[in-house]
GROMACS .gro file of C-alpha atoms in nm:
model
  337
    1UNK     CA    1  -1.618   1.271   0.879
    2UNK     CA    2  -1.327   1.350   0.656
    3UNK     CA    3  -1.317   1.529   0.360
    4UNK     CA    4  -1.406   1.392   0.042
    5UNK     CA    5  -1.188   1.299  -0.230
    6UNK     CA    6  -1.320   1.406  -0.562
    7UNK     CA    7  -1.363   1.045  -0.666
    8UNK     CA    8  -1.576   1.030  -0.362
    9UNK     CA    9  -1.777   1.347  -0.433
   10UNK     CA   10  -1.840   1.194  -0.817
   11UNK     CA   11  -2.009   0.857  -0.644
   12UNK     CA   12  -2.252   1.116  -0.388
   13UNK     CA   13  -2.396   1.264  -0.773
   14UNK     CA   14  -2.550   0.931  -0.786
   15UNK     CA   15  -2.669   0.805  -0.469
   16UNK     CA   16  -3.001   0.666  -0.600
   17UNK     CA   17  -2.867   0.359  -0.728
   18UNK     CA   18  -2.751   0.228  -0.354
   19UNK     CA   19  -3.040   0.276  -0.168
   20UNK     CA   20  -3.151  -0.082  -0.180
   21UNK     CA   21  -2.825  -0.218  -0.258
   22UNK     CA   22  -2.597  -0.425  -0.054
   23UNK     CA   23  -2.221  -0.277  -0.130
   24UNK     CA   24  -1.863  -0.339  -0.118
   25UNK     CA   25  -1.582  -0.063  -0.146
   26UNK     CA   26  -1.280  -0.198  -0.258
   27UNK     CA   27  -0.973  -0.022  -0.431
   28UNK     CA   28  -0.779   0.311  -0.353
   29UNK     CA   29  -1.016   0.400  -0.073
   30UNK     CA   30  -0.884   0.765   0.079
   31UNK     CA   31  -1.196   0.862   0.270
   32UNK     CA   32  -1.517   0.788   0.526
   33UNK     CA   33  -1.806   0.813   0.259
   34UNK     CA   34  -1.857   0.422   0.291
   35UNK     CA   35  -1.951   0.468   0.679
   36UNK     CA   36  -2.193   0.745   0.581
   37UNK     CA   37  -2.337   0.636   0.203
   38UNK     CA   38  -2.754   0.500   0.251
   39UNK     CA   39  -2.765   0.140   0.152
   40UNK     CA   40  -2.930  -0.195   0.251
   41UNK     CA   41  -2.578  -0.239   0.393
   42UNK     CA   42  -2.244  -0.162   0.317
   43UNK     CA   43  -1.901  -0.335   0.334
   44UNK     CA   44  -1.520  -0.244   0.323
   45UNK     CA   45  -1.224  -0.432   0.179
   46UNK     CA   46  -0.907  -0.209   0.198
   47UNK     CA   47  -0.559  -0.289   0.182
   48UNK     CA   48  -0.435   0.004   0.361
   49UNK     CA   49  -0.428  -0.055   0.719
   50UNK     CA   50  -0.432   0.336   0.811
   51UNK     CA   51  -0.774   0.331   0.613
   52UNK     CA   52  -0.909   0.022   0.764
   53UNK     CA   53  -0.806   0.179   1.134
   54UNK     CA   54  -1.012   0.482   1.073
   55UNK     CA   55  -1.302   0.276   0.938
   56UNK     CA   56  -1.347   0.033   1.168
   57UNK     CA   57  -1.436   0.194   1.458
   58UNK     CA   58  -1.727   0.318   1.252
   59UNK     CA   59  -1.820  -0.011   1.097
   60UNK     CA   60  -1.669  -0.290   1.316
   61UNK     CA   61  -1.664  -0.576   1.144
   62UNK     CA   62  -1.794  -0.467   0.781
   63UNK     CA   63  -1.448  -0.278   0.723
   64UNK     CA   64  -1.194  -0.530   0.671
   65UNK     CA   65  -0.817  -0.515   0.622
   66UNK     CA   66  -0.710  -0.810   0.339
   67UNK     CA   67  -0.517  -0.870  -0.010
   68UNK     CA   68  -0.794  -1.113  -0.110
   69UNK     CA   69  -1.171  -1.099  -0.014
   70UNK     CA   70  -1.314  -1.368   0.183
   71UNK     CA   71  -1.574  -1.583   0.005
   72UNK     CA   72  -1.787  -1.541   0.275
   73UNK     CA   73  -1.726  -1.153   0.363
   74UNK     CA   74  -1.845  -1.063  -0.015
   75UNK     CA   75  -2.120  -1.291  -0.031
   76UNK     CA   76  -2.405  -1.110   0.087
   77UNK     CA   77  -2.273  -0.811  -0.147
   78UNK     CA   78  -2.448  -0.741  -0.518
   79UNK     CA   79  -2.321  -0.409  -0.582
   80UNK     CA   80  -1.932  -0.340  -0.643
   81UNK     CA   81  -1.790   0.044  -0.572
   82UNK     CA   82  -1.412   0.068  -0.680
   83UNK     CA   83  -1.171   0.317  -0.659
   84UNK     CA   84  -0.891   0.261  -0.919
   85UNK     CA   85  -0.545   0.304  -0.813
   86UNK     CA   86  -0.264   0.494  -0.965
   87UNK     CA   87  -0.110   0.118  -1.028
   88UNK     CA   88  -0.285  -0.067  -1.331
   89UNK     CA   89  -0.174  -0.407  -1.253
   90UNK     CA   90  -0.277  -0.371  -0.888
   91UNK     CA   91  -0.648  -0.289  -1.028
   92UNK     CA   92  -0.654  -0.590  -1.234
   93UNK     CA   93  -0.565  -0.828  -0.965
   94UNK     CA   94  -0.804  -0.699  -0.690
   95UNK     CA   95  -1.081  -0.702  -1.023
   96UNK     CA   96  -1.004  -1.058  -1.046
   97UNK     CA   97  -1.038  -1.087  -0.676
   98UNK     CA   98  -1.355  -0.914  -0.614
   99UNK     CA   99  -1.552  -1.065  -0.961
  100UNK     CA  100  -1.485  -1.429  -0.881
  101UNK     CA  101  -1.696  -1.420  -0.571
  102UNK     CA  102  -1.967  -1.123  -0.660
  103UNK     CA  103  -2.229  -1.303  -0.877
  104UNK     CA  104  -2.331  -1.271  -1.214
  105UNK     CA  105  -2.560  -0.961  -1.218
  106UNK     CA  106  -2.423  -0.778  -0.975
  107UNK     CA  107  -2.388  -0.442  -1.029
  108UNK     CA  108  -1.993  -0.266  -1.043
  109UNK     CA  109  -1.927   0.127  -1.076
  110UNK     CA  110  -1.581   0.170  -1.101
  111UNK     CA  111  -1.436   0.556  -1.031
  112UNK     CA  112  -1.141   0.743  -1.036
  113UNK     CA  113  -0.944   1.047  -1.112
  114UNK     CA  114  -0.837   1.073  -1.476
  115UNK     CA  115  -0.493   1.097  -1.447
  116UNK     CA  116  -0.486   0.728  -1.263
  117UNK     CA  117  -0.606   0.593  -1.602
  118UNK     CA  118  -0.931   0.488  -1.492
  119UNK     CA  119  -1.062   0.500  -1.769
  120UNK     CA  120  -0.875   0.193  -1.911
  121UNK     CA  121  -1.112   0.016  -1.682
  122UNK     CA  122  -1.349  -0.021  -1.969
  123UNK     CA  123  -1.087  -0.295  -2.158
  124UNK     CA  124  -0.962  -0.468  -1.838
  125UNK     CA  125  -1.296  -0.580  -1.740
  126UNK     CA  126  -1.389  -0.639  -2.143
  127UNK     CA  127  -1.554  -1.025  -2.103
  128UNK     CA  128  -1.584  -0.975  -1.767
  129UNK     CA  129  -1.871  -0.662  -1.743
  130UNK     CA  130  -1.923  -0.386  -2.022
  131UNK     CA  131  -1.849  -0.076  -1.876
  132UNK     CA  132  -2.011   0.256  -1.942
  133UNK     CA  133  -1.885   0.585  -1.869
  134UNK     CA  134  -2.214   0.726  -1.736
  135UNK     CA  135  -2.041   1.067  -1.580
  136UNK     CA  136  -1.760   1.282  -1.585
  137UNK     CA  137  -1.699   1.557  -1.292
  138UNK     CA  138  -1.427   1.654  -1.053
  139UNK     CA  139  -1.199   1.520  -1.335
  140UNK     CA  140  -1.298   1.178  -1.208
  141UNK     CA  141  -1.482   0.919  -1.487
  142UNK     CA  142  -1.737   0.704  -1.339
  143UNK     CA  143  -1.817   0.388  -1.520
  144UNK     CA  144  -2.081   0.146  -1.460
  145UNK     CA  145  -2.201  -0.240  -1.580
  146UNK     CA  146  -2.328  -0.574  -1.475
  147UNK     CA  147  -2.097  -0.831  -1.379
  148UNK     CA  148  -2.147  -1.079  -1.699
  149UNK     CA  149  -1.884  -1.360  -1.647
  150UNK     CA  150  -1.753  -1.404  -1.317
  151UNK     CA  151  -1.368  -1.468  -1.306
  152UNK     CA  152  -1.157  -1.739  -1.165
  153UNK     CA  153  -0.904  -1.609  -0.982
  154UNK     CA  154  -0.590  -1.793  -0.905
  155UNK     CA  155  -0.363  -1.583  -0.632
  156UNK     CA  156  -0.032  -1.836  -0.783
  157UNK     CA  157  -0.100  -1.631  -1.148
  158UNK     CA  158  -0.048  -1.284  -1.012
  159UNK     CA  159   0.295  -1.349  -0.776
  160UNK     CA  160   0.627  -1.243  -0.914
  161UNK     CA  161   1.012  -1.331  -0.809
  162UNK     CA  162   1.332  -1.178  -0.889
  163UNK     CA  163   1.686  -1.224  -0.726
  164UNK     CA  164   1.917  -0.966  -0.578
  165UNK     CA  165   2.257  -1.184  -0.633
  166UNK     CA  166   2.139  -1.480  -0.401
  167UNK     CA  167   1.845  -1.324  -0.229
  168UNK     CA  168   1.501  -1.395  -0.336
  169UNK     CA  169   1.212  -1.178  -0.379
  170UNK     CA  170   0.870  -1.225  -0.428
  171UNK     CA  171   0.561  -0.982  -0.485
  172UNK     CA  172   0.198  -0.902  -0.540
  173UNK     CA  173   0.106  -0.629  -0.773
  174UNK     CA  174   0.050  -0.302  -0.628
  175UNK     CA  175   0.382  -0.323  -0.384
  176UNK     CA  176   0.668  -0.138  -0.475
  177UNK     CA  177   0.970  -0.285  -0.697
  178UNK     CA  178   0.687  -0.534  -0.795
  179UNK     CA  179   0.911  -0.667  -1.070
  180UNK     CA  180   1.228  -0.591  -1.042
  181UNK     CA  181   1.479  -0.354  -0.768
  182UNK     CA  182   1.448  -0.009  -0.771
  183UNK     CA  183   1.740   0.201  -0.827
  184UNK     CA  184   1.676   0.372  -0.464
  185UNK     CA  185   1.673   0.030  -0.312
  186UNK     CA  186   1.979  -0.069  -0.507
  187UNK     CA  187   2.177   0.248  -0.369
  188UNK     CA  188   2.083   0.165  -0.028
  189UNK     CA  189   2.135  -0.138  -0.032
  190UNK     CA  190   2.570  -0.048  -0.193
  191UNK     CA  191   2.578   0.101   0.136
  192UNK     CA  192   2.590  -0.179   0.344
  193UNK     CA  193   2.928  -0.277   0.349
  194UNK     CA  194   3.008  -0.337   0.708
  195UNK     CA  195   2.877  -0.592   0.984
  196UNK     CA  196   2.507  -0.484   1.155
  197UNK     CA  197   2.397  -0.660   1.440
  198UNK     CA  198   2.106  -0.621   1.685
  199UNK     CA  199   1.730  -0.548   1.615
  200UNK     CA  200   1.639  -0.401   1.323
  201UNK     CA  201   1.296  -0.243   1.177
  202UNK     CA  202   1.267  -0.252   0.799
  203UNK     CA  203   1.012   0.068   0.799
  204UNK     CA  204   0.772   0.024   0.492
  205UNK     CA  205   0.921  -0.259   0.408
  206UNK     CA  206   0.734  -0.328   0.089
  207UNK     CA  207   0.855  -0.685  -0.077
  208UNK     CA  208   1.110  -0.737   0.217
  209UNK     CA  209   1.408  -0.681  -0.017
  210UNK     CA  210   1.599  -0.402   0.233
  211UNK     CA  211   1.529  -0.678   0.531
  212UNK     CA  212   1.611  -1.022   0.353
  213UNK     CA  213   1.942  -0.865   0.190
  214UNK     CA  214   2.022  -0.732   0.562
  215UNK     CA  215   1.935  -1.041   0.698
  216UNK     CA  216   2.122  -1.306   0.489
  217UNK     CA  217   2.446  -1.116   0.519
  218UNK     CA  218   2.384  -1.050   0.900
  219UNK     CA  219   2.225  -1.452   1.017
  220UNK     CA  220   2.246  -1.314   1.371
  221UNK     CA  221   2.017  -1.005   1.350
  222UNK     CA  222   1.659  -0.981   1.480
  223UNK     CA  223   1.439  -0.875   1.211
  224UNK     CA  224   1.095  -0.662   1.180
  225UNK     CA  225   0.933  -0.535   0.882
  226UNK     CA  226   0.607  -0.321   0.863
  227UNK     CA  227   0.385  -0.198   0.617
  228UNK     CA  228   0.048  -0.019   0.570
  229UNK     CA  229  -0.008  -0.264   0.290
  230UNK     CA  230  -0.145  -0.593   0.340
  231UNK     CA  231  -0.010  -0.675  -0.052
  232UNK     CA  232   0.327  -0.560   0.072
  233UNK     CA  233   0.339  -0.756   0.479
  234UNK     CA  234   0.201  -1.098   0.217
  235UNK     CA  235   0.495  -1.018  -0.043
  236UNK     CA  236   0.750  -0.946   0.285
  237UNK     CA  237   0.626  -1.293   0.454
  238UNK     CA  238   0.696  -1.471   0.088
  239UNK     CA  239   1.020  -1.301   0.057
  240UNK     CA  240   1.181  -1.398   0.419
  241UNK     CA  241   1.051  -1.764   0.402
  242UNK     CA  242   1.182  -1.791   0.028
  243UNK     CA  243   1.534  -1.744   0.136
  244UNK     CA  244   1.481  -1.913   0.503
  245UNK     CA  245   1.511  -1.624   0.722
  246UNK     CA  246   1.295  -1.541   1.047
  247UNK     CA  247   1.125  -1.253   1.160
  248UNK     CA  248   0.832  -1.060   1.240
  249UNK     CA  249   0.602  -0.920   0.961
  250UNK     CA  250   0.302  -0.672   1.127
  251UNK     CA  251   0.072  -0.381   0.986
  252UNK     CA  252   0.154  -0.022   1.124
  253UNK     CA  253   0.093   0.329   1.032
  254UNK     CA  254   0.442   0.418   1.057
  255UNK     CA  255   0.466   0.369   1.447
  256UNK     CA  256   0.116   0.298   1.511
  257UNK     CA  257   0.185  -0.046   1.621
  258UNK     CA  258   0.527  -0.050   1.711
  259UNK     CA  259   0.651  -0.004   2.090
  260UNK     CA  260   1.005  -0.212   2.073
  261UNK     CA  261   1.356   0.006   2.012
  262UNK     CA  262   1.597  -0.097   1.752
  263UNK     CA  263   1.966  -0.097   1.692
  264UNK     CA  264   1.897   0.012   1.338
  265UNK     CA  265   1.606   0.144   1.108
  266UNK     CA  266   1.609   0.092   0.721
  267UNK     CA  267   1.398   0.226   0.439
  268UNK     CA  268   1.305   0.346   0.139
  269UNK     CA  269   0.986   0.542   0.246
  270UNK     CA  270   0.707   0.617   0.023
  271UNK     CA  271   0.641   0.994  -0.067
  272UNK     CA  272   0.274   0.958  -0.162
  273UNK     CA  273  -0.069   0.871  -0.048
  274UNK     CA  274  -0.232   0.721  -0.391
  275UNK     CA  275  -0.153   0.969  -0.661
  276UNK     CA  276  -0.091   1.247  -0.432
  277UNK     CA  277   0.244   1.367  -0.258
  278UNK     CA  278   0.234   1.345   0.103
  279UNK     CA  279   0.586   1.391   0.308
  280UNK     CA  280   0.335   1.361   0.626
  281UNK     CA  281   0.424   0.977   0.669
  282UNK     CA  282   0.802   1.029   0.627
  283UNK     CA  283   0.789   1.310   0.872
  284UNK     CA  284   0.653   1.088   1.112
  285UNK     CA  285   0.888   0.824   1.096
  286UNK     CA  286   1.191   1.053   1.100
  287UNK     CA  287   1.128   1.255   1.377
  288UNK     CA  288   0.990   0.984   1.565
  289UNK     CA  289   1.262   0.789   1.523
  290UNK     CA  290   1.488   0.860   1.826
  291UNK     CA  291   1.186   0.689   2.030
  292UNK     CA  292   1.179   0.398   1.867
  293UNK     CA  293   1.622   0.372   1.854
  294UNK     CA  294   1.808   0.252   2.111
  295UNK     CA  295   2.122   0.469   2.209
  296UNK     CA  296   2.332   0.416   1.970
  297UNK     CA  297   2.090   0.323   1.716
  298UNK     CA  298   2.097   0.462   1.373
  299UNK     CA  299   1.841   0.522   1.101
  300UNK     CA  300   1.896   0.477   0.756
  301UNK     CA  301   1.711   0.569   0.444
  302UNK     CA  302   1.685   0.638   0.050
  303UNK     CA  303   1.523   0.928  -0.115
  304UNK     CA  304   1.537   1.135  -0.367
  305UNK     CA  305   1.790   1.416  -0.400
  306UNK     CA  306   1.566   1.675  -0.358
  307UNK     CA  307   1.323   1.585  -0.122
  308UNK     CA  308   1.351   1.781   0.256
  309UNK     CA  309   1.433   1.537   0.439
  310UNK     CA  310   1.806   1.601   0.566
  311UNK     CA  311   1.659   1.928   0.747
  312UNK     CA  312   1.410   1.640   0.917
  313UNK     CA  313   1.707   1.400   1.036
  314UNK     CA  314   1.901   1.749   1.152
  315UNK     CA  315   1.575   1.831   1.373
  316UNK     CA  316   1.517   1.463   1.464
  317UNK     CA  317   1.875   1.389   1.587
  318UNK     CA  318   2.087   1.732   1.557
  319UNK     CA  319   2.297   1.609   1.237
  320UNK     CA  320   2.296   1.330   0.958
  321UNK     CA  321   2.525   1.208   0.740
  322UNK     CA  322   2.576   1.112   0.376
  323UNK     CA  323   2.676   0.798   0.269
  324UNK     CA  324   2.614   0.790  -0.071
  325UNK     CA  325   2.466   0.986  -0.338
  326UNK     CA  326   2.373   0.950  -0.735
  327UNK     CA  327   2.233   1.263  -0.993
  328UNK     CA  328   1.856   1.126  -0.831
  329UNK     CA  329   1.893   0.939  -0.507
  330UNK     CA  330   2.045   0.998  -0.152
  331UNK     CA  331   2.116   0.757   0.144
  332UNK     CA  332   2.137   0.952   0.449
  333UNK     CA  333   2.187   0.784   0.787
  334UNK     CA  334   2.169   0.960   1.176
  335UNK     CA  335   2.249   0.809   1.475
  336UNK     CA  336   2.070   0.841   1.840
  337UNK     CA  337   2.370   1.007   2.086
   0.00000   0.00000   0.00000
């Protein structure tokens, strides 16, 4: 069993209510307690695939890895336990989600640490189920109602598009550069000035922007995008068909999945797990990186200035370069000798 978050630890104060209860976790789930908490039964709906793979072998098919919630996974559920994310319009759509198909007096506690904002779940589900604050520890808020009105939700209301000059992009809310390209992205992306050929990897790929800009200006490379979000591999599979391009979306925990070598590795990698900084992902897929690159091959990636990570690249593949640089954001690339 992992540790805890203190979300996590705030639900445990008030284990009574789920004895009899049939449940579903759903939100930013960053722990174990729903293969452990004493209910009639208990189901997972995470979007994360690293949290789904440590779930599942403790809960088979009751932990499942989705955007959306199958009709027929929630059905037998009547008691809602989410865990609000750091990203407000990512909590509204999986609220829509999750209260179309629960039914009207279910019961929804909705936790979190302050500093997400949880507690602006109280006016997001206003119509939908008055929420209570009913405790306050950890500095978590836990807020509780009845589900009142179920919602209709309609995926088509919550997509958004955006060009980058005659690429398309399209994305779900939660996935990064949801609305519009993020200056990192944009840096990167200045960089490419020269032919690339071969296979490439677009590592947490997010909307698909790195890969679809890559790939319309290169129509003879092999492209593969992966994400730990199943928002992000959805928004990746809209973006590539959008602008007619081929290629293979999957779910992977950095390299969890992946066993092919590439001529070249692009990304702008995430720096935190929820609201928390975490290098530990980034770490991984730099100094893993000479396994998974041809000779020859090259990785190349965005950050800002002052995270660590040209000491990484120098450990990983005994130099790096710079390629271009702004008062925030770096592109550094290395290159498999």
């Amino acid at each position: 069993m992992s540790l805890l978050t203190p979300a996590s630890e705030v639900i445990q104060r008030h284990l009574e209510y789920f004895t009899d209860r049939h449940v579903i976790f759903a939100g930013d789930i960053q722990d174990e307690l729903a293969a452990t908490l004493e209910a009639a039964s208990v189901r997972v709906l995470t979007n994360q695939y690293h949290r789904w793979k440590s779930l599942q072998p403790l809960m088979g098919d009751n932990a499942l890895f989705a955007t959306t919630t199958p009709a027929e996974f929630i059905k037998p559920c009547d008691t809602l336990i989410y865990f609000w994310p750091k990203n407000k319009q990512e909590a509204c759509f999986q609220l829509d989600d999750l209260c179309t198909h629960l039914t009207a007096g279910s019961q929804i506690f909705v936790v979190g640490e302050n500093r997400s904002g949880v507690k602006s779940a109280e006016s997001i589900m206003e119509g939908i189920a008055t929420l209570q604050k009913i405790d306050s520890a950890r500095r978590c808020g836990l807020y509780h109602g009845e589900l009142e009105n179920p919602t209709s939700f309609d995926i088509n209301r919550w997509w958004r598009g955006y060009q980058v000059d005659n690429v398309k992009v399209h994305a779900l809310p939660g996935v990064f550069s949801h609305t519009e390209l993020d200056i990192g992205s944009d840096l990167l992306l200045s960089t490419l000035t020269k032919p690339m050929s071969g296979d490439l990897l677009d590592l947490a790929c997010g909307n698909g922007v790195l890969a679809a800009v890559i790939g319309t200006q290169n129509p003879e490379i092999t492209l593969t995008l992966s994400d730990v979000s199943a928002s992000a591999i959805d928004s990746s599979i809209a973006t590539l068909a959008a602008n007619k391009l081929t290629g293979k979306v999957i779910a992977s925990d950095v390299y969890s999945d992946i066993d092919e070598k590439f001529d070249w590795i692009v990304s702008n990698p995430p720096f935190h797990d929820g609201l928390n900084t975490s290098y530990s992902a980034v770490e991984n897929m730099i100094l893993q990186a000479p396994k998974h690159l041809k000779k020859g091959g090259s990785i190349r990636i965005v950050a800002n200035a002052f995270l660590p990570y040209p000491d990484m690249l120098d450990k990983a593949f005994g130099g790096h370069e710079l390629l271009a640089k702004t008062g925030k954001f770096k592109v550094y690339q290395a290159t498999k000798r």
